[in-house]
XYZ file of C-alpha atoms in Angstrom:
702
model
C 121.589 46.546 28.057
C 122.089 48.561 24.872
C 124.201 45.863 23.375
C 121.580 43.162 23.389
C 119.047 45.505 21.697
C 121.390 46.262 18.933
C 122.060 42.630 18.388
C 118.363 41.862 18.007
C 117.831 44.683 15.540
C 120.699 43.552 13.522
C 119.407 40.039 13.471
C 115.987 41.174 12.237
C 117.451 43.318 9.490
C 119.631 40.564 8.304
C 116.725 38.020 8.406
C 114.459 40.246 6.423
C 116.888 41.095 3.793
C 117.441 37.450 3.264
C 113.793 36.289 2.537
C 112.642 35.456 -1.117
C 109.333 36.684 -2.771
C 106.328 34.633 -1.823
C 102.421 34.742 -1.761
C 100.935 35.978 1.388
C 97.357 35.387 -0.032
C 96.388 33.458 -3.135
C 93.045 33.614 -5.056
C 90.438 30.882 -4.401
C 87.451 29.562 -6.320
C 84.626 31.995 -6.343
C 80.914 31.772 -7.121
C 79.213 34.944 -8.094
C 75.825 35.845 -9.475
C 75.523 37.121 -12.940
C 75.750 40.944 -12.941
C 77.412 41.199 -9.583
C 81.112 41.982 -8.762
C 83.788 39.339 -8.446
C 87.004 39.908 -6.388
C 89.978 37.583 -6.534
C 92.631 38.471 -3.865
C 96.445 38.291 -4.420
C 99.058 39.483 -1.867
C 102.865 39.045 -2.361
C 105.592 39.387 0.175
C 109.194 40.419 -0.441
C 108.362 41.330 -3.983
C 108.280 44.727 -5.630
C 108.274 43.800 -9.276
C 105.601 43.363 -11.998
C 102.407 41.485 -11.072
C 99.808 40.347 -13.643
C 96.657 38.196 -13.854
C 95.881 35.560 -16.426
C 92.492 34.264 -17.529
C 92.587 30.704 -18.744
C 96.323 31.315 -19.363
C 95.784 34.604 -21.180
C 97.615 37.544 -19.601
C 95.388 40.445 -18.844
C 98.275 42.986 -18.589
C 100.435 44.506 -15.917
C 98.745 47.895 -15.596
C 96.422 48.504 -12.734
C 93.479 49.541 -14.924
C 94.016 46.645 -17.379
C 93.356 48.457 -20.579
C 91.289 46.441 -23.025
C 89.284 44.874 -20.236
C 86.749 47.496 -19.398
C 85.130 45.579 -16.581
C 88.421 44.373 -15.095
C 90.903 46.223 -12.781
C 93.513 45.569 -10.108
C 93.208 47.152 -6.731
C 95.314 47.371 -3.613
C 98.630 48.931 -2.421
C 101.388 47.735 -4.668
C 104.029 48.739 -2.133
C 102.458 46.389 0.382
C 102.248 43.696 -2.275
C 98.388 43.650 -2.679
C 97.177 43.019 -6.230
C 93.439 42.032 -6.163
C 91.543 41.415 -9.437
C 88.043 42.918 -9.718
C 85.370 42.097 -12.341
C 82.133 44.056 -12.479
C 79.538 43.300 -13.617
C 80.218 39.639 -13.986
C 79.041 38.068 -17.132
C 78.905 34.501 -18.292
C 82.071 34.924 -20.295
C 83.916 35.810 -17.110
C 83.561 32.266 -15.905
C 87.197 31.009 -16.201
C 90.322 30.009 -14.305
C 92.377 32.952 -12.964
C 96.037 33.099 -11.739
C 98.089 35.871 -10.052
C 101.727 35.876 -11.294
C 104.888 37.626 -10.014
C 106.724 37.770 -13.337
C 110.191 38.848 -12.156
C 110.192 36.396 -9.319
C 108.690 33.644 -11.465
C 105.838 33.043 -8.984
C 102.341 31.773 -10.015
C 99.376 31.431 -7.683
C 97.194 28.406 -7.679
C 94.336 28.664 -10.217
C 91.092 30.142 -8.940
C 87.884 29.104 -10.706
C 85.274 31.776 -11.125
C 81.709 30.391 -11.315
C 78.992 32.622 -12.593
C 75.465 31.776 -11.338
C 72.407 32.630 -13.412
C 69.128 32.864 -11.433
C 66.160 31.010 -12.985
C 63.405 32.908 -14.668
C 59.818 32.707 -13.453
C 58.388 29.343 -14.528
C 55.394 28.907 -16.784
C 52.444 26.511 -16.241
C 50.861 25.245 -19.407
C 47.234 26.339 -19.676
C 47.631 28.986 -16.934
C 46.819 31.224 -15.283
C 43.414 29.424 -15.083
C 43.459 25.723 -15.775
C 40.167 23.943 -16.502
C 39.872 20.368 -15.206
C 37.110 17.822 -14.785
C 36.349 16.481 -11.351
C 37.272 12.874 -10.957
C 39.254 12.734 -14.199
C 43.045 12.310 -13.731
C 45.007 15.271 -15.096
C 48.612 16.488 -15.534
C 49.817 20.002 -14.744
C 53.137 20.977 -16.470
C 55.484 23.696 -15.142
C 58.428 24.812 -17.342
C 61.524 26.917 -16.669
C 63.347 28.284 -19.722
C 66.689 30.161 -20.120
C 70.361 29.680 -19.186
C 69.861 29.371 -15.507
C 72.938 28.145 -13.680
C 72.754 25.789 -12.027
C 69.669 23.922 -13.327
C 66.717 25.075 -11.252
C 64.506 22.817 -9.163
C 60.758 23.060 -9.894
C 58.439 22.560 -6.941
C 54.603 22.584 -6.513
C 52.842 24.170 -3.560
C 49.228 24.576 -2.408
C 48.439 26.846 0.486
C 52.162 26.862 1.342
C 52.340 23.090 1.498
C 54.544 21.259 -0.956
C 52.694 18.770 -3.123
C 54.011 15.332 -3.840
C 53.429 13.210 -6.890
C 55.545 15.165 -9.400
C 58.056 14.149 -12.022
C 61.036 16.147 -13.309
C 62.182 16.296 -16.903
C 65.116 18.155 -18.503
C 65.493 19.156 -22.135
C 69.045 19.709 -23.491
C 70.184 21.903 -26.398
C 72.348 20.659 -29.182
C 75.455 22.085 -27.622
C 74.745 20.185 -24.441
C 73.727 23.225 -22.535
C 70.510 23.427 -20.621
C 67.591 24.481 -22.732
C 64.596 24.124 -20.381
C 63.339 22.050 -17.528
C 59.796 21.105 -16.674
C 57.948 19.458 -13.858
C 54.653 17.546 -14.167
C 52.125 17.262 -11.347
C 49.712 14.329 -11.458
C 46.400 14.789 -9.676
C 42.763 13.674 -9.703
C 40.765 16.754 -8.814
C 37.649 16.709 -6.695
C 34.839 19.198 -6.408
C 36.619 20.739 -3.422
C 39.499 21.747 -5.688
C 37.379 24.213 -7.606
C 38.984 27.671 -7.292
C 42.109 26.368 -5.602
C 45.469 28.109 -6.240
C 48.554 26.067 -7.088
C 52.116 27.516 -7.188
C 55.022 26.307 -9.295
C 58.360 27.501 -7.864
C 61.748 27.539 -9.729
C 64.536 27.404 -7.142
C 68.338 27.095 -7.433
C 71.584 28.066 -5.729
C 71.535 31.264 -7.635
C 68.118 32.059 -6.197
C 67.458 30.092 -3.032
C 64.088 31.776 -2.451
C 63.021 30.818 -5.933
C 60.559 32.378 -8.316
C 56.840 31.471 -8.225
C 54.088 31.219 -10.794
C 50.521 30.717 -9.535
C 47.542 29.184 -11.350
C 43.862 28.800 -10.428
C 41.965 25.559 -10.935
C 38.625 25.948 -12.662
C 36.854 22.630 -12.310
C 34.049 21.267 -14.384
C 32.146 18.616 -12.491
C 28.959 16.640 -12.815
C 26.094 17.644 -10.528
C 26.466 17.144 -6.803
C 22.932 16.087 -5.776
C 21.110 16.386 -2.466
C 17.696 14.663 -2.249
C 15.252 15.271 0.603
C 11.632 14.333 1.359
C 9.118 16.285 3.388
C 7.849 14.721 5.544
C 10.253 11.810 5.806
C 7.846 9.767 7.949
C 4.362 9.705 6.495
C 1.127 7.790 6.846
C -0.113 5.818 3.887
C -2.312 7.982 1.691
C -0.696 11.300 2.611
C 1.168 13.599 0.208
C 4.963 13.779 0.136
C 7.181 16.344 -1.596
C 10.648 15.367 -2.820
C 13.192 18.156 -3.428
C 16.250 17.499 -5.615
C 18.985 20.141 -5.220
C 22.234 20.134 -7.243
C 25.372 22.176 -7.826
C 27.182 21.681 -11.129
C 29.721 23.247 -13.481
C 28.618 23.802 -16.176
C 24.988 24.334 -15.114
C 22.371 21.568 -14.820
C 20.672 20.585 -18.054
C 17.978 18.148 -16.863
C 16.294 16.116 -14.107
C 14.993 12.557 -14.208
C 12.904 10.906 -11.461
C 12.462 7.185 -10.838
C 10.778 4.962 -8.256
C 12.151 1.530 -7.653
C 14.193 1.851 -10.839
C 11.184 2.679 -13.015
C 10.906 6.192 -14.467
C 8.223 8.468 -13.069
C 6.465 9.754 -16.161
C 5.873 13.493 -16.385
C 8.364 14.424 -13.634
C 10.948 16.869 -15.045
C 11.837 19.563 -12.530
C 13.589 19.556 -9.174
C 10.306 18.854 -7.250
C 8.151 15.737 -7.155
C 4.841 15.374 -5.298
C 3.372 11.921 -4.724
C 0.798 10.152 -2.555
C 2.633 7.715 -0.322
C 1.762 4.040 -0.201
C 3.421 0.929 1.177
C 5.597 0.469 -1.915
C 7.644 3.574 -1.078
C 9.095 1.727 1.902
C 10.889 -0.812 -0.317
C 11.052 1.109 -3.594
C 13.154 4.246 -3.036
C 12.687 7.405 -5.060
C 15.749 8.554 -7.018
C 16.639 11.820 -8.729
C 19.216 11.958 -11.527
C 20.662 15.362 -12.490
C 22.719 15.905 -15.681
C 24.982 18.544 -17.223
C 27.520 18.668 -20.045
C 30.148 16.856 -17.990
C 28.067 13.986 -16.649
C 25.252 13.042 -14.288
C 24.742 12.116 -10.658
C 22.007 10.159 -8.893
C 20.668 10.188 -5.360
C 17.844 8.134 -3.838
C 15.906 8.016 -0.598
C 13.248 5.736 0.891
C 10.230 6.996 2.812
C 9.235 5.765 6.237
C 5.627 4.968 5.295
C 3.313 3.865 8.097
C 0.747 1.345 6.885
C -1.294 -1.508 8.258
C -0.617 -5.216 7.787
C -0.693 -6.593 4.233
C -0.691 -10.321 3.571
C 2.394 -11.433 1.638
C 2.143 -15.221 1.839
C -0.941 -17.243 2.734
C -0.649 -20.384 4.846
C -0.950 -23.585 2.848
C -3.385 -26.322 3.781
C -1.718 -29.616 4.550
C -2.449 -33.236 5.247
C -0.453 -35.345 7.723
C -0.822 -38.754 9.265
C -1.903 -39.059 12.837
C 1.060 -38.738 15.222
C 3.124 -36.580 12.899
C 3.999 -32.886 13.299
C 2.273 -30.120 11.352
C 3.491 -26.608 10.616
C 1.818 -23.549 9.069
C 3.437 -20.268 8.026
C 2.060 -16.960 6.860
C 3.811 -13.681 6.143
C 2.507 -10.164 6.744
C 4.218 -6.898 6.042
C 3.493 -3.576 7.647
C 5.106 -0.552 9.242
C 5.368 -0.909 12.144
C 5.728 -4.687 11.954
C 2.328 -6.250 12.704
C 1.639 -8.674 15.554
C 0.642 -12.079 14.192
C -1.336 -14.671 16.188
C -2.738 -18.118 15.444
C -6.116 -19.397 16.566
C -8.412 -22.221 15.634
C -11.485 -21.342 13.639
C -14.363 -20.723 15.984
C -12.078 -20.454 19.011
C -10.548 -17.531 20.871
C -7.506 -19.220 22.410
C -4.204 -18.005 20.961
C -2.192 -21.054 19.947
C 0.965 -19.228 18.862
C 2.408 -15.795 18.176
C 4.550 -15.103 15.169
C 4.538 -16.122 11.551
C 4.752 -19.897 12.239
C 2.411 -22.336 13.989
C 3.781 -25.765 14.932
C 1.605 -28.642 16.100
C 3.344 -31.729 17.455
C 2.018 -35.274 17.267
C -1.370 -34.286 15.833
C -4.439 -36.396 16.376
C -7.865 -36.501 14.751
C -9.046 -33.846 17.198
C -6.491 -31.411 15.736
C -8.042 -31.512 12.277
C -9.757 -28.298 11.250
C -9.145 -24.751 10.031
C -6.442 -22.593 11.590
C -6.507 -18.811 11.363
C -3.459 -16.571 10.978
C -4.479 -13.120 12.201
C -2.583 -9.831 11.885
C -3.636 -7.151 14.318
C -4.225 -3.646 12.889
C -1.396 -1.151 13.188
C -1.086 1.664 15.704
C -3.293 3.842 13.540
C -5.936 1.147 13.132
C -5.037 0.502 9.521
C -5.106 -2.829 7.745
C -5.174 -6.163 9.478
C -6.968 -9.308 8.498
C -6.952 -13.082 8.580
C -5.854 -15.999 6.463
C -6.915 -19.606 6.944
C -5.458 -23.002 6.225
C -6.923 -26.444 6.811
C -5.202 -29.268 8.605
C -6.312 -32.712 7.523
C -5.249 -35.519 9.849
C -5.032 -38.873 8.142
C -6.462 -41.476 10.506
C -8.676 -44.564 10.432
C -12.261 -43.739 9.403
C -14.739 -42.443 11.970
C -18.247 -43.825 11.377
C -21.349 -42.380 13.061
C -24.966 -43.493 12.842
C -27.493 -40.977 11.575
C -31.103 -40.896 12.691
C -33.271 -43.438 10.873
C -37.081 -43.411 11.082
C -38.841 -46.529 12.433
C -40.359 -48.744 9.765
C -43.494 -50.884 9.407
C -43.264 -54.591 9.042
C -43.130 -55.479 5.342
C -42.717 -51.802 4.559
C -39.711 -49.836 3.254
C -36.912 -48.786 5.585
C -33.786 -46.675 5.388
C -30.635 -46.689 7.523
C -27.900 -44.025 7.311
C -24.342 -43.681 8.505
C -21.869 -40.810 8.255
C -18.214 -41.534 7.458
C -15.340 -39.130 8.059
C -12.077 -40.375 6.634
C -8.768 -38.950 5.482
C -7.519 -40.284 3.230
C -10.777 -41.120 1.517
C -12.149 -44.542 2.442
C -11.368 -47.376 0.112
C -14.826 -48.837 0.736
C -17.968 -48.315 2.845
C -19.640 -51.677 3.585
C -23.025 -52.546 5.104
C -23.185 -55.992 6.722
C -25.885 -57.996 8.507
C -26.651 -61.582 9.393
C -27.536 -62.509 5.851
C -24.492 -60.970 4.225
C -22.940 -57.663 3.237
C -23.231 -55.018 0.494
C -20.757 -52.336 -0.578
C -22.603 -50.706 -3.477
C -25.513 -51.378 -5.769
C -28.352 -53.722 -4.854
C -28.760 -57.247 -3.541
C -32.165 -58.774 -3.026
C -34.153 -56.513 -0.750
C -31.180 -54.232 -0.101
C -29.819 -51.201 -1.972
C -26.788 -49.050 -0.990
C -26.303 -45.416 -2.029
C -23.295 -43.272 -1.088
C -22.945 -39.514 -1.618
C -20.826 -36.644 -0.194
C -21.899 -35.039 3.056
C -22.501 -31.266 3.029
C -19.374 -29.158 3.530
C -18.683 -28.583 7.225
C -21.356 -31.050 8.292
C -21.300 -31.452 12.082
C -18.233 -29.212 12.154
C -16.093 -31.812 10.454
C -14.284 -31.893 7.163
C -15.441 -33.636 4.004
C -17.437 -36.777 4.681
C -19.616 -39.423 3.064
C -23.194 -40.429 3.819
C -24.019 -44.037 3.066
C -27.689 -45.095 2.927
C -28.990 -48.667 3.116
C -32.477 -49.031 1.607
C -34.578 -52.051 2.629
C -37.718 -52.976 0.697
C -40.208 -55.245 2.468
C -38.839 -55.451 5.981
C -38.927 -58.754 7.829
C -38.964 -59.729 11.497
C -35.253 -60.484 11.378
C -34.489 -56.913 10.272
C -35.769 -55.554 13.591
C -34.185 -58.136 15.838
C -30.673 -58.085 14.430
C -28.511 -55.005 13.836
C -26.746 -53.662 10.763
C -23.068 -52.757 10.656
C -21.760 -49.746 8.685
C -17.978 -49.925 8.357
C -15.286 -48.116 6.345
C -11.577 -48.689 5.841
C -8.574 -46.798 4.470
C -4.805 -47.366 4.473
C -4.548 -46.416 8.139
C -7.235 -48.700 9.540
C -10.939 -49.423 9.815
C -13.881 -47.960 11.702
C -17.552 -48.800 12.030
C -20.800 -48.541 13.978
C -23.837 -50.764 14.612
C -27.318 -49.493 13.794
C -30.640 -51.053 14.826
C -33.836 -50.600 12.838
C -36.748 -49.305 14.889
C -40.233 -50.824 14.439
C -43.513 -48.924 14.096
C -46.849 -50.687 14.901
C -49.852 -50.145 12.594
C -52.798 -50.301 15.141
C -52.083 -47.149 17.174
C -51.655 -45.175 14.026
C -55.023 -46.299 12.571
C -56.815 -45.487 15.812
C -55.321 -42.035 15.863
C -56.348 -41.325 12.276
C -59.892 -42.591 12.911
C -60.280 -40.379 15.970
C -59.145 -37.299 14.116
C -61.540 -38.066 11.252
C -64.510 -38.520 13.607
C -63.835 -35.241 15.377
C -63.561 -33.387 12.092
C -66.857 -34.888 10.850
C -68.728 -33.826 14.011
C -67.505 -30.249 13.750
C -68.521 -30.094 10.092
C -72.075 -31.295 10.845
C -72.564 -28.691 13.572
C -71.351 -25.876 11.370
C -73.603 -26.988 8.504
C -76.687 -27.142 10.760
C -76.170 -23.647 12.124
C -75.618 -22.271 8.642
C -78.817 -23.842 7.282
C -80.876 -22.517 10.181
C -79.698 -18.976 9.638
C -80.220 -19.218 5.908
C -83.855 -20.361 6.251
C -84.774 -17.556 8.658
C -83.182 -14.981 6.406
C -85.101 -16.183 3.384
C -88.400 -16.023 5.236
C -87.762 -12.471 6.390
C -87.052 -11.282 2.860
C -90.200 -12.904 1.501
C -92.548 -11.251 4.030
C -91.409 -7.717 3.432
C -91.541 -6.864 -0.220
C -90.674 -3.270 0.479
C -87.380 -4.335 2.003
C -85.688 -5.141 -1.288
C -87.111 -4.337 -4.656
C -85.842 -4.169 -8.200
C -85.717 -0.767 -9.784
C -87.063 -1.500 -13.230
C -85.107 -2.115 -16.376
C -81.641 -0.857 -17.043
C -82.985 1.528 -19.671
C -84.499 3.944 -17.203
C -83.643 2.923 -13.684
C -80.731 5.247 -13.392
C -82.710 8.271 -14.526
C -85.745 7.989 -12.228
C -85.884 9.972 -9.036
C -86.047 8.548 -5.554
C -89.783 9.133 -5.250
C -90.587 7.096 -8.355
C -88.641 4.092 -7.186
C -89.488 4.028 -3.475
C -93.100 5.090 -3.384
C -94.433 6.925 -0.354
C -91.901 7.916 2.238
C -94.490 7.795 4.969
C -95.044 4.033 4.526
C -91.471 2.931 4.382
C -89.469 5.898 5.564
C -86.305 7.173 3.908
C -84.769 4.880 1.382
C -81.174 3.746 1.074
C -80.199 3.117 -2.534
C -77.319 0.779 -2.996
C -76.013 0.366 -6.549
C -74.086 -2.857 -6.901
C -71.755 -2.980 -9.823
C -71.767 -6.743 -10.052
C -75.091 -8.180 -8.702
C -78.870 -7.491 -9.033
C -81.199 -9.096 -6.555
C -84.781 -9.771 -7.795
C -87.913 -10.554 -5.772
C -87.174 -14.286 -5.733
C -83.581 -13.733 -4.638
C -82.114 -14.582 -8.051
C -78.953 -12.940 -9.340
C -78.787 -10.841 -12.453
C -76.411 -8.284 -13.926
C -77.382 -4.716 -14.802
C -75.484 -1.637 -15.985
C -76.833 1.546 -14.330
C -74.639 3.722 -16.595
C -76.190 2.427 -19.824
C -72.781 1.245 -20.883
C -70.959 4.535 -20.197
C -68.748 3.114 -17.468
C -69.270 -0.514 -18.429
C -70.463 -1.585 -14.958
C -73.225 -3.851 -13.731
C -75.651 -2.457 -11.190
C -78.820 -2.951 -9.128
C -80.602 -0.725 -6.639
C -81.526 -2.281 -3.309
C -83.804 -0.304 -0.998
C -83.801 -1.197 2.652
C -85.980 0.383 5.338
C -84.080 0.606 8.551
C -85.304 1.720 11.940
C -83.848 4.154 14.346
C -81.999 3.401 17.474
C -83.154 4.918 20.712
C -81.491 8.246 21.179
C -80.810 8.558 17.473
C -78.089 7.063 15.373
C -77.703 3.856 13.445
C -75.982 0.676 14.464
C -74.892 -2.208 12.299
C -73.110 -5.076 13.993
C -70.289 -6.852 12.198
C -71.469 -9.230 9.528
C -71.672 -12.891 10.438
C -69.451 -15.358 8.572
C -72.260 -17.930 8.583
C -74.448 -18.411 5.587
C -74.442 -20.103 2.258
C -73.229 -18.429 -0.904
C -75.846 -16.177 -2.398
C -77.737 -15.668 0.849
C -78.164 -12.206 2.437
C -75.520 -10.882 4.744
C -76.067 -11.544 8.443
C -75.033 -9.227 11.232
C -73.714 -10.695 14.416
C -75.223 -9.158 17.576
C -73.719 -11.637 19.954
C -70.570 -9.688 20.891
C -72.717 -6.800 22.116
C -75.794 -8.521 23.479
C -74.316 -11.773 24.725
C -77.149 -13.593 22.964
C -77.692 -16.012 20.158
C -78.103 -14.340 16.780
C -81.827 -13.913 15.957
C -81.250 -15.449 12.522
C -82.992 -12.489 10.879
C -82.119 -9.040 9.714
C -82.716 -6.299 12.142
C -85.338 -4.071 10.497
C -85.054 -0.344 11.081
C -86.939 2.658 9.748
C -83.987 4.736 8.777
C -80.196 4.655 8.666
C -77.228 4.037 6.414
C -76.223 0.712 5.024
C -72.594 -0.166 4.338
C -71.994 -0.938 0.708
C -71.809 -4.716 0.384
C -69.333 -4.632 -2.491
C -66.087 -2.702 -2.920
C -67.221 -1.398 -6.318
C -70.741 -0.394 -5.222
C -72.334 3.025 -5.728
C -74.618 4.355 -2.976
C -77.308 7.059 -2.998
C -78.714 7.984 0.336
C -81.381 10.336 1.682
C -81.067 11.849 5.077
C -83.698 10.271 7.389
C -86.538 12.442 8.742
C -88.040 10.142 11.381
C -87.225 7.006 13.249
C -89.464 4.148 14.402
C -89.084 1.538 17.061
C -87.177 -1.546 16.080
C -88.959 -4.797 15.392
C -87.445 -7.646 17.297
C -88.309 -11.296 17.301
C -90.514 -12.418 20.077
C -88.605 -13.165 23.223
C -85.664 -11.023 22.298
C -84.630 -8.896 25.255
C -83.962 -5.221 24.781
C -80.333 -4.157 24.434
C -78.490 -0.866 24.794
C -78.140 0.739 21.438
C -75.621 3.148 22.748
C -73.241 0.249 23.370
C -72.412 0.154 19.684
C -70.003 2.677 18.306
C -71.052 4.879 15.490
C -70.058 3.068 12.275
C -67.602 4.935 10.114
C -68.819 3.927 6.681
C -67.655 5.587 3.515
C -70.355 7.702 2.067
C -70.419 7.831 -1.694
C -72.967 9.688 -3.703
C -72.661 8.931 -7.347
C -75.159 9.977 -9.975
C -74.666 7.816 -12.991
């Protein structure tokens, strides 16, 4: 068993001693960051000679510390064949192709490329760190990365950790072809929500996978953002409304402008507007425009104004032929929308509801005025009516009007009423002897004139009158035709002339005249009788009425001088008449008791009156009978149920009512009363049956 082991050992020694130098590990391409350490491995087998490294074909030396290359050295166990090249810190100049060579064996490793990576610097955003933009205006944000970054960095945009799209990349090269700078542009249209937002530009490459960030803040300038409100939003017509215009803006607001329906509201400048609401606010909104240095913004709002119906379009009158359709329309506006009904003038039946009335196949009976009515709103506001007339074109309608009967050989007049639409072409009177349309012919004359508006509840009409002078027997026996025609046809009526006899009328007039004559004779006889008795009574008693002397001294004498003895005639009643003086013969004269001071006419009349049993004075109402200028009579009949005595009742004392409204009366209180003097055969009567007369008592000393 020892023999085989020796054979194996021998074989191994002989195999090893027979191998040639070779590379157990060769250097490979290496990427290293600037400033870090680079290590290129090299391991040789079966070689114990000189080993060196070359850089781009330049030998670095065979010593382990590589003198002359302060940042370079060779490490590893030379006996084991390890010869690794170290570079620290790596610089850009170290980027080259390196080989490990076994000089004595003539071995060269494959070239190993050393790549030096340069991390990008922090990028810069033009205009940062606070960039001012205008809302709604497209803008560009530029991010730049400068330096010798290797490889070329990638520039990215982020907002709130989310990458933004819509960027472009641009690279600037130096003259030598090396990278000078790169930049990235972000296109955006900012909104008001972007104010204060933070955007990040990130420079990222293989040398720095996490990248380097630069943040900016957006400072936005924007026109006003307007909010317009009304309080209250729903309002009744006539109430006050306040509009409030609120705005946010950057830079601040510089002015307000109010408008209604597109027309400026004069005098309104601030953020508040107070108005009195009317119906126009429902269709003409109120707008508020707010301005600043960047621009302006406008907001508008319409009020919900409650108001009653207002007529917008009246129905139009129309004329149609009989059998055709007719249609009327009217328009009302209101809030809430009014209820519209149609009726016929003078009627209560609702013909239709809504803005349109349609009548099919109209006839003459449909002609008239139709009323479009809008009911008042919920609050009782507004409402009203509008009318339109329907004229139905049809053949004329002719009606006879009342005509008074006529005397034979006297004048007569016949009338007819014509309703026609369209207007009649002619109105003709015809009779046995002929016809007449207008003007005169023999005994006949025709006049035509418009009928009063709305006559007999119809529309416009004509009244045609036929005058007859000197009627004849044939006029009463035969009738007269009144006819009219238009383009749609003809209509007419027959009228008969009534006759009035002369004899009954004369008898009636004669009877009335005879009755009137009889009544006049009776009244005249009674008046003459009373007048004669009154005259006789005044003549017998001279102390009843006497003239007070001349006007020069009558007013200054006392009662005793004018009346004489009070025992003979009793107390005297002086009545001064401003207009009449009665003398002893009953003649009239004019006197002035004031001697011209008051410019009046006067006379004193003294009457002796008796007393009534039990005291007191009675004067019955004056009688209306008597001729002008005769004394006044007093009617006892209502109290005594007797015929007037046709004489004055003579009393001893009492008061006499002034017979003229401008009279002046002096009176003396009576001291005694005597029995009344009555005509023979006159029965006694109760004095107390007469009420005490309430006569005005005037005492005037002129």
